[in-house]
XYZ file of C-alpha atoms in Angstrom:
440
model
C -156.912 -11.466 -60.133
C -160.296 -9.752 -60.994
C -160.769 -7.613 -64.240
C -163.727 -5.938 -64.676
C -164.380 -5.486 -69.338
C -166.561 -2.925 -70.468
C -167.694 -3.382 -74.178
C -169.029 -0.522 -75.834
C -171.732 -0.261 -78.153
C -169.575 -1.084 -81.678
C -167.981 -4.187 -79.683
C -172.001 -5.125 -79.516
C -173.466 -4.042 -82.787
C -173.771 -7.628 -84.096
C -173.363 -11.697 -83.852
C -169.611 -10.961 -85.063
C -168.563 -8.321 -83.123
C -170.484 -11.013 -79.813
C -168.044 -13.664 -81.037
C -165.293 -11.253 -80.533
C -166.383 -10.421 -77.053
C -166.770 -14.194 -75.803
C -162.979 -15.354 -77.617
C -161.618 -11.935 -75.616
C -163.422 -13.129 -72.530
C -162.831 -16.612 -72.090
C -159.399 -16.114 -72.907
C -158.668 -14.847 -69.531
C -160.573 -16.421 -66.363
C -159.748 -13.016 -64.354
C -162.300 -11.868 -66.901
C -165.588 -12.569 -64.799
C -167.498 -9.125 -64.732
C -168.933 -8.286 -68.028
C -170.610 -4.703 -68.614
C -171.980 -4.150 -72.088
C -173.728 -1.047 -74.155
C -176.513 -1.638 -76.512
C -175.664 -2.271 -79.790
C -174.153 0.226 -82.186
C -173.439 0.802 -85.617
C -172.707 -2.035 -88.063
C -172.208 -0.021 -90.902
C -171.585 3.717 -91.896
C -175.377 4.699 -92.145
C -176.893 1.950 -89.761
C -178.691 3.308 -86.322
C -177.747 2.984 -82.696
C -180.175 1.072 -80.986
C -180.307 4.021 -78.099
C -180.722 6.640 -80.625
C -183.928 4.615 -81.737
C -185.046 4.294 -78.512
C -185.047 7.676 -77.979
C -186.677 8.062 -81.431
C -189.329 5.922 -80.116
C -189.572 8.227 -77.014
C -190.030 11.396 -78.927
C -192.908 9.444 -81.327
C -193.997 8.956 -78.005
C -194.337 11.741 -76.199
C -196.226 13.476 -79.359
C -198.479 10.788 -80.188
C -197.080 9.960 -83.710
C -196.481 5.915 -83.987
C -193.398 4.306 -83.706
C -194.365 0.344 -85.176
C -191.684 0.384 -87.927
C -189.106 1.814 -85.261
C -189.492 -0.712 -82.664
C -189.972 -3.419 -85.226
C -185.917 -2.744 -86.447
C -185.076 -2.456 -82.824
C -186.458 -5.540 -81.560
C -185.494 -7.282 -85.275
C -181.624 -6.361 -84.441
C -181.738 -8.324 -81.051
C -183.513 -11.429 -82.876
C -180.786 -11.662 -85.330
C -177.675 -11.122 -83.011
C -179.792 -14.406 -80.806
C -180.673 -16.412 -84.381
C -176.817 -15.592 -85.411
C -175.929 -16.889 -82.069
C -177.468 -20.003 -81.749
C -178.892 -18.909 -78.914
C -181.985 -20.512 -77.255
C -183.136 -17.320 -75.769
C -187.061 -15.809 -76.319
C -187.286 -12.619 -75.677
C -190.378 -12.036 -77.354
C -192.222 -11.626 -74.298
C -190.072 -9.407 -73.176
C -190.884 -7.181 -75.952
C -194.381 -7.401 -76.000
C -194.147 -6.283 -72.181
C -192.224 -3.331 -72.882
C -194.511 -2.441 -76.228
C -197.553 -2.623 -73.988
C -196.432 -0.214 -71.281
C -194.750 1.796 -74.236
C -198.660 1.892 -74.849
C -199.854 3.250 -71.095
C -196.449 5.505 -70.737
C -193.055 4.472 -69.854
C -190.547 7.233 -69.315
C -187.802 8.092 -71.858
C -185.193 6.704 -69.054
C -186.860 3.324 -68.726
C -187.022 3.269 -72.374
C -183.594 3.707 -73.611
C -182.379 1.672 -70.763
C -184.026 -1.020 -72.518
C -180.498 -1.106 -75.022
C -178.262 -2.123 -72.740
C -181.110 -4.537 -70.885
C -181.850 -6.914 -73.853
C -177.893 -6.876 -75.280
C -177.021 -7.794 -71.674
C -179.593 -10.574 -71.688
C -177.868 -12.111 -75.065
C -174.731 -11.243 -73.913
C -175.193 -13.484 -70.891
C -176.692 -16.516 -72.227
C -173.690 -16.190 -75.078
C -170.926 -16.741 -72.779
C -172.837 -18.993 -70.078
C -172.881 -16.030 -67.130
C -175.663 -14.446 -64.685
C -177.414 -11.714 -66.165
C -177.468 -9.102 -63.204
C -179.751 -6.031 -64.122
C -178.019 -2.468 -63.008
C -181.201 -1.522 -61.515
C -180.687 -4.167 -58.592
C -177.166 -2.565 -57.648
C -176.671 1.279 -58.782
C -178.528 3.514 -56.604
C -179.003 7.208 -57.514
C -180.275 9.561 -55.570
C -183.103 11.717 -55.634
C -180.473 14.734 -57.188
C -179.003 11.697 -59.717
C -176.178 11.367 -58.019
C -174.645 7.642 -57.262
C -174.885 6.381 -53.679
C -171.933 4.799 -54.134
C -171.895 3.331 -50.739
C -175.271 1.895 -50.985
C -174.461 0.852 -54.960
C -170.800 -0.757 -53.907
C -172.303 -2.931 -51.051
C -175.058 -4.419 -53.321
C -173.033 -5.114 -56.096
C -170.486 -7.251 -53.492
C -173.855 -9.055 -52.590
C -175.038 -10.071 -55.822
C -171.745 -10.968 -58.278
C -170.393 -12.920 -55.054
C -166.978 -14.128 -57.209
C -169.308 -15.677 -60.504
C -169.377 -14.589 -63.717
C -171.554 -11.698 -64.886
C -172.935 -9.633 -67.070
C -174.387 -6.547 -66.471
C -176.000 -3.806 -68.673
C -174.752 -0.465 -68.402
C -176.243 2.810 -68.483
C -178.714 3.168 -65.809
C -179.796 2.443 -62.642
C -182.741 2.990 -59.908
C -184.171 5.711 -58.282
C -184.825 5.897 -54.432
C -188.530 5.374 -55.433
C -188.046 2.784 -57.782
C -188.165 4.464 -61.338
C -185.130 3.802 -64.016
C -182.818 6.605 -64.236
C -179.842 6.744 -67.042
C -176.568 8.272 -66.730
C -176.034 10.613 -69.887
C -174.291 8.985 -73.260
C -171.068 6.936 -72.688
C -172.776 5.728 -68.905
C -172.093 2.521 -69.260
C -168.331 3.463 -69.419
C -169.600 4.793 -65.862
C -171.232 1.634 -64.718
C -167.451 -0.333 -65.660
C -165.860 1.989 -63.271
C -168.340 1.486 -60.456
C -168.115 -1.873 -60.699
C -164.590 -2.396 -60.662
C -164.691 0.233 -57.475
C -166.996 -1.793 -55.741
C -165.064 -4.990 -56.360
C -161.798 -3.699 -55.857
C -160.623 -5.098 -59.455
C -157.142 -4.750 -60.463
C -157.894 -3.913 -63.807
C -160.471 -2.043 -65.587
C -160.435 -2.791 -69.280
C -162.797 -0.743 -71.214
C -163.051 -2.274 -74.765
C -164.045 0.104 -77.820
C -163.318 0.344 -81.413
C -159.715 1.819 -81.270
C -156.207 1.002 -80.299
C -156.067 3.162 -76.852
C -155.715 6.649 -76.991
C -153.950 8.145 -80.027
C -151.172 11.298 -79.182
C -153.251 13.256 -81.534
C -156.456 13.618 -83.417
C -157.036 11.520 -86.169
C -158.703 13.757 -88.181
C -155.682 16.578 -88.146
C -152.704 14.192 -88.147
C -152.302 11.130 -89.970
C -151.738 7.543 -87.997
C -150.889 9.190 -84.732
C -149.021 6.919 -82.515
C -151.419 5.583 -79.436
C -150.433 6.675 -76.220
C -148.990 2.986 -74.400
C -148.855 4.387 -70.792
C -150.841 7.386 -69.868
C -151.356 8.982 -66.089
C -154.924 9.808 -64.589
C -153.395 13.411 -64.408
C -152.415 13.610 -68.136
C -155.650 12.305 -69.099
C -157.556 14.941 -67.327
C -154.820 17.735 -68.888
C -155.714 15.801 -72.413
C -159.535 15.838 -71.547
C -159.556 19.829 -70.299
C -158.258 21.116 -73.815
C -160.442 19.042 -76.037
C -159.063 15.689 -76.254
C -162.106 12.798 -76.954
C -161.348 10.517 -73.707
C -163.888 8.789 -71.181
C -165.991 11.256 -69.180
C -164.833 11.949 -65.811
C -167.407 9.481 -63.841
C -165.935 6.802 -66.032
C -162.158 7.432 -63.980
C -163.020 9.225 -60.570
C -163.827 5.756 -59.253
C -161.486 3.663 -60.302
C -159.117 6.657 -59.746
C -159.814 6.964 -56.596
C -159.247 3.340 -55.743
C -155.697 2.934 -57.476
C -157.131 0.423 -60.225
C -155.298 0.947 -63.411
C -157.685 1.621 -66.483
C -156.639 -0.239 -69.674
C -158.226 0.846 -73.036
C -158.493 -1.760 -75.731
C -159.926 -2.383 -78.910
C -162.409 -5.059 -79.472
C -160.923 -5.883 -83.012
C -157.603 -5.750 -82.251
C -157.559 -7.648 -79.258
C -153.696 -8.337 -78.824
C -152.867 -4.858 -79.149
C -151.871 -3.462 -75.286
C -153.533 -0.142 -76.098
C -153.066 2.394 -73.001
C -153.236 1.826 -70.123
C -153.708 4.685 -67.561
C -151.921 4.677 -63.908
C -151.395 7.025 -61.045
C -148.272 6.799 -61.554
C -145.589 5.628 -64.370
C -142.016 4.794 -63.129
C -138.958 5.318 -64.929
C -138.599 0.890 -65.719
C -142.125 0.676 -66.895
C -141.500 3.966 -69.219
C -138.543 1.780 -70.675
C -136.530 2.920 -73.495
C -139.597 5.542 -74.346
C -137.366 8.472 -74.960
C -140.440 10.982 -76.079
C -141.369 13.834 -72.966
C -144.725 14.470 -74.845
C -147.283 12.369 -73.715
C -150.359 13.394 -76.002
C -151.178 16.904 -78.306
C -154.852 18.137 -78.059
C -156.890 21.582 -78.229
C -160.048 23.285 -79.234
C -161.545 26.313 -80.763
C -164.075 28.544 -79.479
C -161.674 31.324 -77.123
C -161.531 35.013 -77.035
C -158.199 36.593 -74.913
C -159.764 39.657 -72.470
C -156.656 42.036 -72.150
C -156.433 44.946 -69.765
C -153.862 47.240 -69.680
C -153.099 50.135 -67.231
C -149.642 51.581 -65.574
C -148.578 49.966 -62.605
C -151.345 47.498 -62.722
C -149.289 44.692 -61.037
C -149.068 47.354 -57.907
C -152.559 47.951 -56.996
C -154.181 45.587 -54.776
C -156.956 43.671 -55.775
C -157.073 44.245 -59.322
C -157.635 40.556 -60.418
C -159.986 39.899 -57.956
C -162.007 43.357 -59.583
C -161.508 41.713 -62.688
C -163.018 37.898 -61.496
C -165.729 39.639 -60.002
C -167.243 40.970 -63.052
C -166.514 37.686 -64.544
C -168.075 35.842 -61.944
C -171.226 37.983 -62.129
C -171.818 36.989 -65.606
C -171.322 33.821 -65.331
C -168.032 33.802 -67.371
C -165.225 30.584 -66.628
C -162.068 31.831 -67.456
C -159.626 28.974 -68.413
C -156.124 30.807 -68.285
C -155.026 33.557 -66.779
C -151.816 35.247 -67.947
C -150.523 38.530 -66.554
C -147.412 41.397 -67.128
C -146.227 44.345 -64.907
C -148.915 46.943 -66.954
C -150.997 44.123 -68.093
C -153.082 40.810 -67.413
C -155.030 38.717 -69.910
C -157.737 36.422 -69.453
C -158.994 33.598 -72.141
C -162.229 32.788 -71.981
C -165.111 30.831 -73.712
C -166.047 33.130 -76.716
C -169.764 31.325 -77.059
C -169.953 32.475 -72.872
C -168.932 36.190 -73.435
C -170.253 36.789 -76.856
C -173.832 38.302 -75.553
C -172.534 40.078 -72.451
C -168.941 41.406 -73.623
C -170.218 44.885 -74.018
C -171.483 44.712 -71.125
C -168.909 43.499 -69.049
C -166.406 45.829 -70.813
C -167.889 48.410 -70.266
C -168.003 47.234 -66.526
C -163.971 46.668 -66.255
C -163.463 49.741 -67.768
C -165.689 51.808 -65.185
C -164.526 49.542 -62.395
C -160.117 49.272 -63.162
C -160.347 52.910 -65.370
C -157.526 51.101 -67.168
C -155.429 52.635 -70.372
C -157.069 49.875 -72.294
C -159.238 47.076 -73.085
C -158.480 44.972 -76.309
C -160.583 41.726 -77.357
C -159.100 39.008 -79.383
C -161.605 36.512 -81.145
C -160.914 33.248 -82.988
C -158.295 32.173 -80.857
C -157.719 28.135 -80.226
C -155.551 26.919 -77.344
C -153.201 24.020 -78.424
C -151.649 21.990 -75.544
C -148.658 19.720 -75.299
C -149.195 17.562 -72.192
C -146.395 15.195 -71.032
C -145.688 13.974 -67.539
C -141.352 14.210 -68.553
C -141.502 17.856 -69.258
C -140.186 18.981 -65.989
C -137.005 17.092 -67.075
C -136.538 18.649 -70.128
C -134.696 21.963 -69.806
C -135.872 24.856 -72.582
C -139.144 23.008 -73.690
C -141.296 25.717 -74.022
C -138.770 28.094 -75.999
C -138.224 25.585 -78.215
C -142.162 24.462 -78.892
C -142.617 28.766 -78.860
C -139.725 28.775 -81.721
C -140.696 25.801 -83.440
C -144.069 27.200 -84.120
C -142.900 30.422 -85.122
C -140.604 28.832 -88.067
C -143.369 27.393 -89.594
C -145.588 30.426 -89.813
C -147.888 29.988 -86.545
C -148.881 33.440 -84.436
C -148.408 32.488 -81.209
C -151.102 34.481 -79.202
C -150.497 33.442 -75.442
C -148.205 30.435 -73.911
C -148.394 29.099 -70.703
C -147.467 26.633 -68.439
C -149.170 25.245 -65.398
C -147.025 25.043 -62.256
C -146.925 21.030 -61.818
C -145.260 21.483 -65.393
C -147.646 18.679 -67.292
C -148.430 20.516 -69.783
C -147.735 23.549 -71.937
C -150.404 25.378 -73.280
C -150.461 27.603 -76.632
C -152.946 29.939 -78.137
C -152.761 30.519 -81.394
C -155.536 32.031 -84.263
C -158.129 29.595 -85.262
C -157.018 29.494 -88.607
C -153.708 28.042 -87.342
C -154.877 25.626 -85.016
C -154.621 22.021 -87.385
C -151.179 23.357 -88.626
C -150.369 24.302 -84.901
C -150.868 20.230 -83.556
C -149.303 18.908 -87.323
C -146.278 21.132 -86.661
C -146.203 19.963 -82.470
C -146.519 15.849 -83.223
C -143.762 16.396 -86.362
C -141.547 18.124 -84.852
C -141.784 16.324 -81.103
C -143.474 13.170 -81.345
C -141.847 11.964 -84.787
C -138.599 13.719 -84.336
């Protein structure tokens, strides 16, 4: 049994949250891969450690001096080792990396640095290798990952011992640091537990797994216990906070279950994400909605014309002026006389005049109407295709307490069912789904 931990940057932020880490690792030898974050936030106003790195970049880059900035920085890691006992000096370390801060070092190489030194502690804390990222992860000229090249070398160098390995970046072809954007070193976990063939990924954070619905809208939302990689993308596409989609394609791809945690709350299961969920390891769970998410930000395109359904290529007219100005369009729903399209309203705001006035010369249809403000509301759940009448009853459910339903649809693998509804309605809109579905 191999299980590749990722800690994030709260699980990091101090000497406390390390002695959490090393009782959580030791308590399970299958626990030999370690992949931290720098440290985050101890407090409510307290600083990220990679946020003042890239502070210290920008001071940088137009000449103002960063002393007092790289003085907390390097201060944070000398208390986490002090509060440690550890005997580790990494003084020299930072006067290095001050000196070619000095004769230029690029903003990569220096945020990098966050996930280096807490790597280093992290390490000596729990009696592992360090193994830097830079020796394994290969990008690519383009930044992609050579995953081929990056999965053989990592095989090489953990070679079955305990590790710990920063996350967040990696090496060009010519040698230079290169990061992956923020939340990387949930991307680094991933690789390595693709390139070791883990069974389980375990990506430790600050909360319980991933809650049915947002926090901030609906109060104590249950966490989601078992979740499928195609539920989490359907939660991710409509707004839902989850792991970026580097931090799953590989482990995806591989068949290695992903198992969210929380760092202070370590007996809690949280979720844990599979290709597939059987009916015995659903159990007694009786609820078909898996999770409730949505954003704001769409505007529903509507053309209308008399026997549009008949004429050939009418929707492809329609994609093509779309397509020209660079315009995604995220659902698609269509009548006999009609079809509407939502899109992006930040995309189509400075061209909709334009491409109006293009459909309308193109499809001479009876009309072209514009809604604005709308937010799309989805109910994703894996047992819908079970459940006879679902989306009448979500459709009727929202109308008795007041919400305009603007557009419904439902995709054809039948994981999720997707609302729009005004902006002004879109908190009610998830408080009325999770009520009346989730706490029923």
């Amino acid at each position: 049994m191999l299980k590749i931990v990722k800690f994030g940057g709260s699980s990091c932020a101090d000497a406390k949250q390390f002695a959490k880490v090393k009782r959580i690792v030791q308590s399970d030898p299958a626990r030999r891969i370690v992949v931290v974050s720098a440290p985050g936030k101890r407090f409510k106003d307290d600083h990220k450690i990679t946020d003042l790195l890239y502070l210290c970049a920008a001071h940088i880059k137009y000449g103002v001096a960063c002393d007092d900035i790289f003085g907390m920085i390097r201060g944070r890691y000398s208390d986490i080792a002090r509060d440690c006992a550890l005997d580790v000096d990494l003084s020299g370390e930072f006067d290095a990396l001050w000196e070619r801060m000095q004769s230029g070092i690029s903003a990569d190489e220096l945020a990098s640095r966050g996930e280096y030194f807490s790597a280093k502690l992290m390490a000596a804390y729990l009696g592992f290798d360090f193994l830097d990222a830079a020796l394994w992860i290969k990008f690519r000229f383009d930044g992609s990952v050579d995953r081929e090249a990056s999965y053989e070398a990592l095989q090489r160098a953990a070679d079955g011992h305990g590790v710990v390995i920063p996350g967040f970046y990696g090496v060009m072809p010519d040698g230079h640091i290169h990061t992956f954007s923020r939340g990387g070193s949930d991307i680094t976990g991933a690789l390595a537990a693709a390139a070791l063939d883990a069974d389980v990924y375990e990506n430790w954070t600050d909360v319980s797994g991933i809650l049915m619905a947002d926090p901030r809208i609906v109060k104590d939302p249950a966490p989601i216990r078992l979740l499928t990689y195609s539920e989490l993308r359907e939660l991710s596409y409509v707004g839902a906070q989850v792991l970026h989609e580097g931090a799953v394609y590989p482990v995806r791809e591989k068949g290695i279950p992903l198992n969210i945690r929380n760092t202070n709350e370590p007996d809690h299961p949280g979720t844990m994400i599979l290709e597939k969920i059987d009916d015995e390891q659903d159990g007694e769970d009786d609820s078909f909605i898996t999770g409730i998410a949505g954003k704001k930000g769409f505007s529903i395109i509507t053309v209308a014309k008399t026997g549009l359904s008949s004429e050939h290529g009418v929707l492809l007219q329609i994609m093509e002026v779309l397509e020209k100005h660079e315009i995604n369009v995220e659902f698609i729903l269509s009548g006999i006389d009609t079809v509407s399209l939502l899109v992006n309203s930040a995309e189509v705001s400075s061209r909709l005049y334009e491409v109006l006035g293009e459909l309308q010369k193109g499809l001479k249809p009876n009309s072209i109407t514009v809604a604005e403000h709308i937010a799309v509301v989805a109910a994703v759940g894996r047992k819908m295709a079970n459940r006879l009448g679902t989306s009448g009853k979500l459709f009727a459910t929202l109308g008795r307490h007041g919400v305009n339903v603007r557009m419904i649809t439902q995709g054809p693998d039948e994981l999720n069912i997707v609302v729009g509804v005004e902006e002004k309605d879109f908190e009610q809109a998830i408080r009325v789904l999770y009520d009346s579905f989730v706490k029923e």
